[in-house]
Amino acid sequence: MSRTRRQSAATASNAGGLARYVRLENRLVLLARLNSLLGYKSPKVWPRALMLRGGASFIIT
Amino acid sequence: MAEGFDAERRSFLYHHLKGRGGIVKLQAEDLERYDANIYSHLAAMNRGRTEPITLRYFQYLAALYAEIFLDRYFNHRAQMLADLKSFVRERNAAKIPGEPLDEEFIESDLNKLACWMATGSGKTLLLHLNYYQFMHYARMQSDNILLTTPNEGLSEQHLRELVASGIPGRRFDLHSDGLFSGGRNVVQVIEITKLVEEKRGGGVSVPVEAFEGNNLIFVDEGHKGSGGETWRRYREALGETGFTFEYSATFGQALSAARNDPLTAEYGKAIYFDYSYRYFYGDGFGKDFRILNLQEESRREQTEMLLLGNLLSFYEQLRIYQERADELRPYNLEKPLWIFVGSTVNAVYSENRVKRSDVLTVARFLHHVLKNKDEWVIQGIQKLLEGKSGLTTQDGSDIFAGRFATLRDTGLSASELYADILVRIFHAQAGGSLHLCDIRSSAGELGLKASGADDYFGLIYIGDTAEFKKLVENDRAGIVLEEDVLSGSLFEELNRRDSKTNILIGAKKFMEGWNSWRVSTMGLLNIGRKEGSQIIQLFGRGVRLRGKHNSLKRSTALEESPPPWIKLLETLNIFAVRANYMAQFRDYLEREGVETEEPVELQLSIWTNEQFLKRGLVVPRLEEGHEFKHESILLLEVDPAVRVAVDLSVKAQTIESGAAGLQAAELRGGTVRPIPPDKLTLVDWEQVYLDLLAYKERKGLQNLVIRPEVLPDIIKKGNYTLVADEAVTGPRSFAERSLLQEAVTRILRKYIDGFYRQRREKWEKQHLVYKTLDKNDLNLAFNRELVREGSEGTYILKIRKSEAELIKAIVKLRADLDRLCKQETAELPRLYFDRHLYLPLLLEKSDKLSAVPPGLADSEAKFVKDLKEYWEKEKDKSLQGKELFLLRNLSRGKGVGFFEESGFYPDFILWVIDRQSQRLVFIEPHGMLHAKAYIYDEKARLHERLPGLAKAIAQRSKNLKKEITLDSFIISATPYNDLYQYYDDGTWDMKKFAEKHILFPQRCGEYDYIRIILSAS
């Protein structure tokens, strides 16, 4: 497999998984109601930067 | 955010939520009641435990959400349904075209709650809390309580944990009469797979009729594997009369979020809490992970190079662990263990009619390392250290580039490192052959030893040792086979501190259900798609971390600058060879919200204003080498100067746990009344003493000595105020006696707090000195230990690798000091205020990067902006002749702090100096959330204590050129209109708050909080 093809496959997967997660969070309606009772927005505004605090990495050659 | 409950048994989160004021839409008394319920349920769960559970903030919130739901479900169901319907309508109306709409709630939707919680975040604990909560609210007892699990191992574990939480549990027996079996309120545990087998086998059918009636069902990982569909059918069969709680770490996998997916709509209405792996990891729990996968087409040399990189990574961890043993002790890290997991149940399997063994692949590799033919290992280590392994990532960089920094820092050559690897990992003085020893006393275990070594360095743990030995015998590698009739099981000793086993190789079957904190490096071989879910389980266990103070957190989440090498031991390295599942695994992590892209680290040095440092600014710091806890032993004694107030009047209910179980008693109203001395005989003083010892332990007051005989004296002679009902001080029944016990315990807990604080303050007065601020002050020298050159404090920025433009922009900005310090541009949000001692002053605004130390939060930034504006306007007017300097005060370990027990580190230090004097003002723009009464609000009252402290410090400090005064202010994040209602007696106006140095961030008309700070003296 050429490097270009592999790269684009990995990028697609990257977008897919996270995008699905974000869409799913938007569907949690009961949680949204409970959050709103305590004055929180839902899904919680959660800076992506939070994930950067760790050093997780995933490398596929 | 502090976790747990205060001396008055109110959770800190309760105070926090209360402090949010009007935006919380719950009635205050409801919030109070929910908090009390959670406390009592937790008390019930802790009754039989030697180590009590403290709820993490997210566990508390999950319990609180369940409280809100269940209260409404049982007491106001129609109202709740109407409310949810209206909420859905409003949400749908606000959605953009094309966005999936939420389905309307119907009554049967309310019969189910689902909780999305990451592995290791305490799903089981939540299940137990939910049990107690349900029992509390359900007016009728449930006919059946069932807990379904994915497998037998988990069933056994659940049964043990139910017992630990005081919940009756038993195995479910299909053949016994299901109805009432085992008694009421007993949780019956069954594997979901068993239900499947029974159905498919056509034998004994699932006795659904046994579950007719009012049932309570707990489902652990119900949608996993083949059980998912079965469970759905089964649950439907249970009808609408039951109530279900479902728990899963991986709802992200099960739900597609597609527009018309009924399952997603169903769970969207049932999931009441989301603490998926993203949040768990983002909050600092569990290890970091680094995953390297070599694709299928890899050549043998590449595989061996990856394995050698794996070996070197493991050696680096082991070396750090051994060399830094003393410094590592507080972090609760275990001795590193390198595990290999093969794909098949058996060590030997056939592929294309050829017998293969992943285990043999690893054994051969270890043999090759020991033999070191033609010094290939030494050459390989050299390449790895240089980042020239030949294994590259998609962008062409070497996968080991920049790694092994601690090994390079040793200055040892590759051959010296190899010699050390032999000693530390293989327990061998020199190379040789690999010896495989069949441990006769322990079936399935083959010990691994180097030629001439006394100790085993590794273990192969498989089922079919005979067949594997045959394969080794026929192999030409030269591995030596032996028998050992003397040694015992190595596997059983793996978790012992003195275990010498460094490497564990096994087929995955033997890893299932096995737990160890030791796993630090993981090698995966030939893992295919179908093994994926098991590898995820392995991953979940591998990233568990005990952490400092058993916090389960990484040190970077606990401290601003932990020793940098700790990160190596708090990272799970996963090396995969031909593991085709890894792409799916990555997708799995992303579906749980985890970013899998490696961040780039950039260092950003600060510019310190050295002219300012020449102005003789001082900070109070402890004399070096002194620590209160180590230098002062305190004996708890009666001290009338310690004042305590306990208010039992507002609590609706209290609970006593005793031999007879939980007893609840109502409390209503109350007046100030002392406890009559003759009633003190009704107190169980031994229990009080034990409670206080546990409290002391929890608060880390190790230098406090409590003698049991002093406790009644403190109550008799101490200076306390108790507001309570007559039943508390003059109990007439067993239940009321528990109220007295509660009151006495609370008074003494608060007394301990006050006593300890007073003694510490006295000690500090004797040991604090003024130090002239210089570049070595920890508030200015942050992260300096990470920077090889220069002596400036340095921000560490982490940016996602794919943000190439941003990285470029920041690198460019870094080179332009003037722009970096004096401008406020978007690529790196920051504030320019030239009176701050260093620049830039970063803001916590961007979601594309993170900084250590973190940027200023909104409330902090507002203060700096307001101060800047005021200074620029007034410097030649009301502030003429004065100079002003500001410094961000970092937290524990770096900044200037007060009240070590509660850790109060005001966010800013402000100096206002003129010719004669230097005024230091500590400013905390955060919360007024926990305190109810000023007199007991130690943070707000800091300003009262500071003048005395300043005088004492000045007497001990030499060469002071100016008079130095100390002051402090709290800037309340809670608006005045909310705060005044619950603070103190509820009558304070803004002027009164200002007199007490509590300000609101307002600048209009007469009220300008900056002016108040600067004009006070």
PDB file of N, CA, C and O in Angstrom, chain A:
ATOM      1  N   MET A   1       0.851  -1.198   0.000  1.00  0.00           N
ATOM      2  CA  MET A   1       0.000   0.000   0.000  1.00  0.00           C
ATOM      3  C   MET A   1       0.888   1.249   0.000  1.00  0.00           C
ATOM      4  O   MET A   1       1.882   1.302   0.713  1.00  0.00           O
ATOM      5  N   SER A   2       0.525   2.186  -0.824  1.00  0.00           N
ATOM      6  CA  SER A   2       1.359   3.388  -0.864  1.00  0.00           C
ATOM      7  C   SER A   2       1.135   4.223   0.406  1.00  0.00           C
ATOM      8  O   SER A   2       0.104   4.110   1.057  1.00  0.00           O
ATOM      9  N   ARG A   3       2.112   5.024   0.649  1.00  0.00           N
ATOM     10  CA  ARG A   3       2.012   5.851   1.848  1.00  0.00           C
ATOM     11  C   ARG A   3       0.776   6.768   1.794  1.00  0.00           C
ATOM     12  O   ARG A   3       0.078   6.952   2.760  1.00  0.00           O
ATOM     13  N   THR A   4       0.513   7.319   0.613  1.00  0.00           N
ATOM     14  CA  THR A   4      -0.594   8.259   0.474  1.00  0.00           C
ATOM     15  C   THR A   4      -1.930   7.582   0.787  1.00  0.00           C
ATOM     16  O   THR A   4      -2.760   8.108   1.523  1.00  0.00           O
ATOM     17  N   ARG A   5      -2.105   6.406   0.263  1.00  0.00           N
ATOM     18  CA  ARG A   5      -3.380   5.711   0.487  1.00  0.00           C
ATOM     19  C   ARG A   5      -3.575   5.399   1.971  1.00  0.00           C
ATOM     20  O   ARG A   5      -4.633   5.563   2.528  1.00  0.00           O
ATOM     21  N   ARG A   6      -2.480   4.925   2.585  1.00  0.00           N
ATOM     22  CA  ARG A   6      -2.565   4.585   4.005  1.00  0.00           C
ATOM     23  C   ARG A   6      -2.919   5.800   4.849  1.00  0.00           C
ATOM     24  O   ARG A   6      -3.730   5.761   5.732  1.00  0.00           O
ATOM     25  N   GLN A   7      -2.256   6.880   4.479  1.00  0.00           N
ATOM     26  CA  GLN A   7      -2.453   8.104   5.234  1.00  0.00           C
ATOM     27  C   GLN A   7      -3.912   8.567   5.172  1.00  0.00           C
ATOM     28  O   GLN A   7      -4.505   8.911   6.159  1.00  0.00           O
ATOM     29  N   SER A   8      -4.466   8.507   3.943  1.00  0.00           N
ATOM     30  CA  SER A   8      -5.830   8.997   3.829  1.00  0.00           C
ATOM     31  C   SER A   8      -6.797   8.081   4.556  1.00  0.00           C
ATOM     32  O   SER A   8      -7.760   8.539   5.152  1.00  0.00           O
ATOM     33  N   ALA A   9      -6.500   6.778   4.577  1.00  0.00           N
ATOM     34  CA  ALA A   9      -7.374   5.851   5.304  1.00  0.00           C
ATOM     35  C   ALA A   9      -7.345   6.174   6.790  1.00  0.00           C
ATOM     36  O   ALA A   9      -8.375   6.219   7.453  1.00  0.00           O
ATOM     37  N   ALA A  10      -6.146   6.456   7.284  1.00  0.00           N
ATOM     38  CA  ALA A  10      -6.027   6.751   8.718  1.00  0.00           C
ATOM     39  C   ALA A  10      -6.757   8.039   9.071  1.00  0.00           C
ATOM     40  O   ALA A  10      -7.443   8.129  10.073  1.00  0.00           O
ATOM     41  N   THR A  11      -6.662   9.031   8.200  1.00  0.00           N
ATOM     42  CA  THR A  11      -7.319  10.305   8.465  1.00  0.00           C
ATOM     43  C   THR A  11      -8.838  10.127   8.476  1.00  0.00           C
ATOM     44  O   THR A  11      -9.531  10.674   9.322  1.00  0.00           O
ATOM     45  N   ALA A  12      -9.308   9.317   7.536  1.00  0.00           N
ATOM     46  CA  ALA A  12     -10.753   9.083   7.480  1.00  0.00           C
ATOM     47  C   ALA A  12     -11.237   8.436   8.766  1.00  0.00           C
ATOM     48  O   ALA A  12     -12.243   8.841   9.341  1.00  0.00           O
ATOM     49  N   SER A  13     -10.478   7.450   9.229  1.00  0.00           N
ATOM     50  CA  SER A  13     -10.871   6.765  10.455  1.00  0.00           C
ATOM     51  C   SER A  13     -10.867   7.735  11.620  1.00  0.00           C
ATOM     52  O   SER A  13     -11.747   7.758  12.460  1.00  0.00           O
ATOM     53  N   ASN A  14      -9.859   8.602  11.614  1.00  0.00           N
ATOM     54  CA  ASN A  14      -9.716   9.587  12.671  1.00  0.00           C
ATOM     55  C   ASN A  14     -10.945  10.478  12.766  1.00  0.00           C
ATOM     56  O   ASN A  14     -11.498  10.711  13.816  1.00  0.00           O
ATOM     57  N   ALA A  15     -11.386  10.928  11.599  1.00  0.00           N
ATOM     58  CA  ALA A  15     -12.540  11.820  11.582  1.00  0.00           C
ATOM     59  C   ALA A  15     -13.788  11.055  11.980  1.00  0.00           C
ATOM     60  O   ALA A  15     -14.618  11.547  12.717  1.00  0.00           O
ATOM     61  N   GLY A  16     -13.920   9.826  11.481  1.00  0.00           N
ATOM     62  CA  GLY A  16     -15.133   9.057  11.698  1.00  0.00           C
ATOM     63  C   GLY A  16     -15.427   8.782  13.156  1.00  0.00           C
ATOM     64  O   GLY A  16     -16.503   9.079  13.647  1.00  0.00           O
ATOM     65  N   GLY A  17     -14.439   8.225  13.851  1.00  0.00           N
ATOM     66  CA  GLY A  17     -14.641   7.820  15.242  1.00  0.00           C
ATOM     67  C   GLY A  17     -15.015   8.993  16.126  1.00  0.00           C
ATOM     68  O   GLY A  17     -16.009   8.962  16.845  1.00  0.00           O
ATOM     69  N   LEU A  18     -14.246  10.056  16.023  1.00  0.00           N
ATOM     70  CA  LEU A  18     -14.498  11.214  16.883  1.00  0.00           C
ATOM     71  C   LEU A  18     -15.800  11.912  16.517  1.00  0.00           C
ATOM     72  O   LEU A  18     -16.545  12.335  17.396  1.00  0.00           O
ATOM     73  N   ALA A  19     -16.053  11.992  15.221  1.00  0.00           N
ATOM     74  CA  ALA A  19     -17.286  12.654  14.791  1.00  0.00           C
ATOM     75  C   ALA A  19     -18.494  11.884  15.319  1.00  0.00           C
ATOM     76  O   ALA A  19     -19.477  12.474  15.774  1.00  0.00           O
ATOM     77  N   ARG A  20     -18.403  10.577  15.273  1.00  0.00           N
ATOM     78  CA  ARG A  20     -19.510   9.754  15.783  1.00  0.00           C
ATOM     79  C   ARG A  20     -19.729  10.000  17.268  1.00  0.00           C
ATOM     80  O   ARG A  20     -20.849  10.066  17.751  1.00  0.00           O
ATOM     81  N   TYR A  21     -18.608  10.118  17.962  1.00  0.00           N
ATOM     82  CA  TYR A  21     -18.699  10.351  19.411  1.00  0.00           C
ATOM     83  C   TYR A  21     -19.435  11.673  19.682  1.00  0.00           C
ATOM     84  O   TYR A  21     -20.334  11.741  20.510  1.00  0.00           O
ATOM     85  N   VAL A  22     -19.027  12.706  18.965  1.00  0.00           N
ATOM     86  CA  VAL A  22     -19.626  14.022  19.177  1.00  0.00           C
ATOM     87  C   VAL A  22     -21.121  13.989  18.844  1.00  0.00           C
ATOM     88  O   VAL A  22     -21.960  14.507  19.581  1.00  0.00           O
ATOM     89  N   ARG A  23     -21.462  13.300  17.721  1.00  0.00           N
ATOM     90  CA  ARG A  23     -22.884  13.227  17.336  1.00  0.00           C
ATOM     91  C   ARG A  23     -23.698  12.492  18.388  1.00  0.00           C
ATOM     92  O   ARG A  23     -24.803  12.877  18.723  1.00  0.00           O
ATOM     93  N   LEU A  24     -23.073  11.429  18.918  1.00  0.00           N
ATOM     94  CA  LEU A  24     -23.787  10.640  19.924  1.00  0.00           C
ATOM     95  C   LEU A  24     -24.032  11.468  21.190  1.00  0.00           C
ATOM     96  O   LEU A  24     -25.110  11.431  21.772  1.00  0.00           O
ATOM     97  N   GLU A  25     -23.030  12.214  21.601  1.00  0.00           N
ATOM     98  CA  GLU A  25     -23.194  13.065  22.790  1.00  0.00           C
ATOM     99  C   GLU A  25     -24.378  14.004  22.624  1.00  0.00           C
ATOM    100  O   GLU A  25     -25.081  14.293  23.583  1.00  0.00           O
ATOM    101  N   ASN A  26     -24.597  14.451  21.389  1.00  0.00           N
ATOM    102  CA  ASN A  26     -25.706  15.366  21.135  1.00  0.00           C
ATOM    103  C   ASN A  26     -27.075  14.688  21.244  1.00  0.00           C
ATOM    104  O   ASN A  26     -28.097  15.366  21.243  1.00  0.00           O
ATOM    105  N   ARG A  27     -27.072  13.374  21.267  1.00  0.00           N
ATOM    106  CA  ARG A  27     -28.354  12.659  21.335  1.00  0.00           C
ATOM    107  C   ARG A  27     -28.775  12.331  22.766  1.00  0.00           C
ATOM    108  O   ARG A  27     -29.832  11.758  22.972  1.00  0.00           O
ATOM    109  N   LEU A  28     -27.929  12.629  23.737  1.00  0.00           N
ATOM    110  CA  LEU A  28     -28.242  12.224  25.113  1.00  0.00           C
ATOM    111  C   LEU A  28     -29.176  13.259  25.750  1.00  0.00           C
ATOM    112  O   LEU A  28     -28.748  14.176  26.446  1.00  0.00           O
ATOM    113  N   VAL A  29     -30.441  13.069  25.488  1.00  0.00           N
ATOM    114  CA  VAL A  29     -31.421  14.093  25.847  1.00  0.00           C
ATOM    115  C   VAL A  29     -31.761  14.095  27.339  1.00  0.00           C
ATOM    116  O   VAL A  29     -31.940  15.154  27.949  1.00  0.00           O
ATOM    117  N   LEU A  30     -31.811  12.921  27.952  1.00  0.00           N
ATOM    118  CA  LEU A  30     -32.114  12.876  29.395  1.00  0.00           C
ATOM    119  C   LEU A  30     -30.975  13.556  30.173  1.00  0.00           C
ATOM    120  O   LEU A  30     -31.206  14.354  31.082  1.00  0.00           O
ATOM    121  N   LEU A  31     -29.771  13.235  29.774  1.00  0.00           N
ATOM    122  CA  LEU A  31     -28.603  13.839  30.430  1.00  0.00           C
ATOM    123  C   LEU A  31     -28.633  15.363  30.246  1.00  0.00           C
ATOM    124  O   LEU A  31     -28.337  16.116  31.178  1.00  0.00           O
ATOM    125  N   ALA A  32     -29.024  15.791  29.051  1.00  0.00           N
ATOM    126  CA  ALA A  32     -29.090  17.232  28.793  1.00  0.00           C
ATOM    127  C   ALA A  32     -30.067  17.902  29.753  1.00  0.00           C
ATOM    128  O   ALA A  32     -29.804  18.985  30.275  1.00  0.00           O
ATOM    129  N   ARG A  33     -31.204  17.234  29.998  1.00  0.00           N
ATOM    130  CA  ARG A  33     -32.196  17.815  30.914  1.00  0.00           C
ATOM    131  C   ARG A  33     -31.641  17.882  32.343  1.00  0.00           C
ATOM    132  O   ARG A  33     -31.776  18.891  33.037  1.00  0.00           O
ATOM    133  N   LEU A  34     -31.013  16.784  32.775  1.00  0.00           N
ATOM    134  CA  LEU A  34     -30.474  16.763  34.136  1.00  0.00           C
ATOM    135  C   LEU A  34     -29.369  17.815  34.291  1.00  0.00           C
ATOM    136  O   LEU A  34     -29.301  18.510  35.296  1.00  0.00           O
ATOM    137  N   ASN A  35     -28.520  17.919  33.272  1.00  0.00           N
ATOM    138  CA  ASN A  35     -27.469  18.944  33.312  1.00  0.00           C
ATOM    139  C   ASN A  35     -28.083  20.335  33.443  1.00  0.00           C
ATOM    140  O   ASN A  35     -27.602  21.164  34.209  1.00  0.00           O
ATOM    141  N   SER A  36     -29.147  20.564  32.685  1.00  0.00           N
ATOM    142  CA  SER A  36     -29.732  21.908  32.680  1.00  0.00           C
ATOM    143  C   SER A  36     -30.307  22.257  34.059  1.00  0.00           C
ATOM    144  O   SER A  36     -30.336  23.415  34.438  1.00  0.00           O
ATOM    145  N   LEU A  37     -30.763  21.244  34.797  1.00  0.00           N
ATOM    146  CA  LEU A  37     -31.296  21.519  36.139  1.00  0.00           C
ATOM    147  C   LEU A  37     -30.210  22.053  37.067  1.00  0.00           C
ATOM    148  O   LEU A  37     -30.481  22.758  38.028  1.00  0.00           O
ATOM    149  N   LEU A  38     -28.973  21.680  36.788  1.00  0.00           N
ATOM    150  CA  LEU A  38     -27.871  22.181  37.618  1.00  0.00           C
ATOM    151  C   LEU A  38     -27.174  23.363  36.946  1.00  0.00           C
ATOM    152  O   LEU A  38     -26.131  23.821  37.395  1.00  0.00           O
ATOM    153  N   GLY A  39     -27.747  23.799  35.842  1.00  0.00           N
ATOM    154  CA  GLY A  39     -27.189  24.984  35.184  1.00  0.00           C
ATOM    155  C   GLY A  39     -26.014  24.691  34.288  1.00  0.00           C
ATOM    156  O   GLY A  39     -25.221  25.586  33.994  1.00  0.00           O
ATOM    157  N   TYR A  40     -25.884  23.430  33.844  1.00  0.00           N
ATOM    158  CA  TYR A  40     -24.783  23.091  32.940  1.00  0.00           C
ATOM    159  C   TYR A  40     -25.298  22.916  31.522  1.00  0.00           C
ATOM    160  O   TYR A  40     -26.412  22.445  31.315  1.00  0.00           O
ATOM    161  N   LYS A  41     -24.425  23.263  30.578  1.00  0.00           N
ATOM    162  CA  LYS A  41     -24.786  23.038  29.184  1.00  0.00           C
ATOM    163  C   LYS A  41     -24.539  21.580  28.831  1.00  0.00           C
ATOM    164  O   LYS A  41     -23.685  20.934  29.431  1.00  0.00           O
ATOM    165  N   SER A  42     -25.236  21.095  27.828  1.00  0.00           N
ATOM    166  CA  SER A  42     -25.043  19.711  27.432  1.00  0.00           C
ATOM    167  C   SER A  42     -25.106  19.593  25.916  1.00  0.00           C
ATOM    168  O   SER A  42     -25.973  20.190  25.296  1.00  0.00           O
ATOM    169  N   PRO A  43     -24.204  18.858  25.274  1.00  0.00           N
ATOM    170  CA  PRO A  43     -23.089  18.199  25.929  1.00  0.00           C
ATOM    171  C   PRO A  43     -22.136  19.239  26.488  1.00  0.00           C
ATOM    172  O   PRO A  43     -21.989  20.324  25.923  1.00  0.00           O
ATOM    173  N   LYS A  44     -21.552  18.845  27.570  1.00  0.00           N
ATOM    174  CA  LYS A  44     -20.689  19.761  28.288  1.00  0.00           C
ATOM    175  C   LYS A  44     -19.642  20.340  27.335  1.00  0.00           C
ATOM    176  O   LYS A  44     -19.089  19.617  26.533  1.00  0.00           O
ATOM    177  N   VAL A  45     -19.412  21.626  27.450  1.00  0.00           N
ATOM    178  CA  VAL A  45     -18.370  22.219  26.611  1.00  0.00           C
ATOM    179  C   VAL A  45     -17.046  21.707  27.159  1.00  0.00           C
ATOM    180  O   VAL A  45     -16.671  22.009  28.279  1.00  0.00           O
ATOM    181  N   TRP A  46     -16.421  20.874  26.410  1.00  0.00           N
ATOM    182  CA  TRP A  46     -15.258  20.169  26.924  1.00  0.00           C
ATOM    183  C   TRP A  46     -14.103  20.407  25.968  1.00  0.00           C
ATOM    184  O   TRP A  46     -14.049  19.787  24.921  1.00  0.00           O
ATOM    185  N   PRO A  47     -13.242  21.338  26.308  1.00  0.00           N
ATOM    186  CA  PRO A  47     -12.206  21.674  25.349  1.00  0.00           C
ATOM    187  C   PRO A  47     -11.414  20.451  24.928  1.00  0.00           C
ATOM    188  O   PRO A  47     -11.041  19.634  25.763  1.00  0.00           O
ATOM    189  N   ARG A  48     -11.199  20.363  23.644  1.00  0.00           N
ATOM    190  CA  ARG A  48     -10.430  19.220  23.151  1.00  0.00           C
ATOM    191  C   ARG A  48      -9.039  19.231  23.769  1.00  0.00           C
ATOM    192  O   ARG A  48      -8.374  18.225  23.841  1.00  0.00           O
ATOM    193  N   ALA A  49      -8.646  20.419  24.241  1.00  0.00           N
ATOM    194  CA  ALA A  49      -7.317  20.540  24.825  1.00  0.00           C
ATOM    195  C   ALA A  49      -7.147  19.607  26.015  1.00  0.00           C
ATOM    196  O   ALA A  49      -6.044  19.195  26.341  1.00  0.00           O
ATOM    197  N   LEU A  50      -8.256  19.278  26.643  1.00  0.00           N
ATOM    198  CA  LEU A  50      -8.180  18.391  27.799  1.00  0.00           C
ATOM    199  C   LEU A  50      -7.463  17.093  27.463  1.00  0.00           C
ATOM    200  O   LEU A  50      -6.669  16.573  28.234  1.00  0.00           O
ATOM    201  N   MET A  51      -7.780  16.574  26.302  1.00  0.00           N
ATOM    202  CA  MET A  51      -7.164  15.310  25.910  1.00  0.00           C
ATOM    203  C   MET A  51      -5.665  15.475  25.708  1.00  0.00           C
ATOM    204  O   MET A  51      -4.918  14.524  25.780  1.00  0.00           O
ATOM    205  N   LEU A  52      -5.262  16.696  25.462  1.00  0.00           N
ATOM    206  CA  LEU A  52      -3.842  16.915  25.199  1.00  0.00           C
ATOM    207  C   LEU A  52      -3.013  16.900  26.466  1.00  0.00           C
ATOM    208  O   LEU A  52      -1.801  16.829  26.413  1.00  0.00           O
ATOM    209  N   ARG A  53      -3.682  17.012  27.603  1.00  0.00           N
ATOM    210  CA  ARG A  53      -2.917  17.022  28.842  1.00  0.00           C
ATOM    211  C   ARG A  53      -2.158  15.730  29.016  1.00  0.00           C
ATOM    212  O   ARG A  53      -1.130  15.662  29.627  1.00  0.00           O
ATOM    213  N   GLY A  54      -2.726  14.664  28.500  1.00  0.00           N
ATOM    214  CA  GLY A  54      -2.024  13.391  28.570  1.00  0.00           C
ATOM    215  C   GLY A  54      -1.055  13.306  27.414  1.00  0.00           C
ATOM    216  O   GLY A  54      -0.868  14.252  26.659  1.00  0.00           O
ATOM    217  N   GLY A  55      -0.438  12.175  27.263  1.00  0.00           N
ATOM    218  CA  GLY A  55       0.519  12.055  26.177  1.00  0.00           C
ATOM    219  C   GLY A  55       0.191  10.857  25.318  1.00  0.00           C
ATOM    220  O   GLY A  55       1.076  10.198  24.789  1.00  0.00           O
ATOM    221  N   ALA A  56      -1.107  10.554  25.198  1.00  0.00           N
ATOM    222  CA  ALA A  56      -1.480   9.345  24.471  1.00  0.00           C
ATOM    223  C   ALA A  56      -1.104   9.464  23.003  1.00  0.00           C
ATOM    224  O   ALA A  56      -1.201  10.530  22.415  1.00  0.00           O
ATOM    225  N   SER A  57      -0.671   8.390  22.432  1.00  0.00           N
ATOM    226  CA  SER A  57      -0.355   8.432  21.010  1.00  0.00           C
ATOM    227  C   SER A  57      -0.641   7.085  20.375  1.00  0.00           C
ATOM    228  O   SER A  57      -0.662   6.060  21.043  1.00  0.00           O
ATOM    229  N   PHE A  58      -0.879   7.141  19.110  1.00  0.00           N
ATOM    230  CA  PHE A  58      -1.260   5.936  18.395  1.00  0.00           C
ATOM    231  C   PHE A  58      -0.581   6.007  17.041  1.00  0.00           C
ATOM    232  O   PHE A  58      -0.893   6.866  16.225  1.00  0.00           O
ATOM    233  N   ILE A  59       0.390   5.149  16.831  1.00  0.00           N
ATOM    234  CA  ILE A  59       1.144   5.234  15.584  1.00  0.00           C
ATOM    235  C   ILE A  59       1.019   3.924  14.827  1.00  0.00           C
ATOM    236  O   ILE A  59       1.297   2.850  15.366  1.00  0.00           O
ATOM    237  N   ILE A  60       0.543   4.047  13.610  1.00  0.00           N
ATOM    238  CA  ILE A  60       0.492   2.863  12.761  1.00  0.00           C
ATOM    239  C   ILE A  60       1.486   3.089  11.631  1.00  0.00           C
ATOM    240  O   ILE A  60       1.410   4.114  10.942  1.00  0.00           O
ATOM    241  N   THR A  61       2.397   2.164  11.480  1.00  0.00           N
ATOM    242  CA  THR A  61       3.441   2.371  10.460  1.00  0.00           C
ATOM    243  C   THR A  61       2.847   2.162   9.079  1.00  0.00           C
ATOM    244  O   THR A  61       1.855   1.462   8.926  1.00  0.00           O
TER     245      THR A  61
END
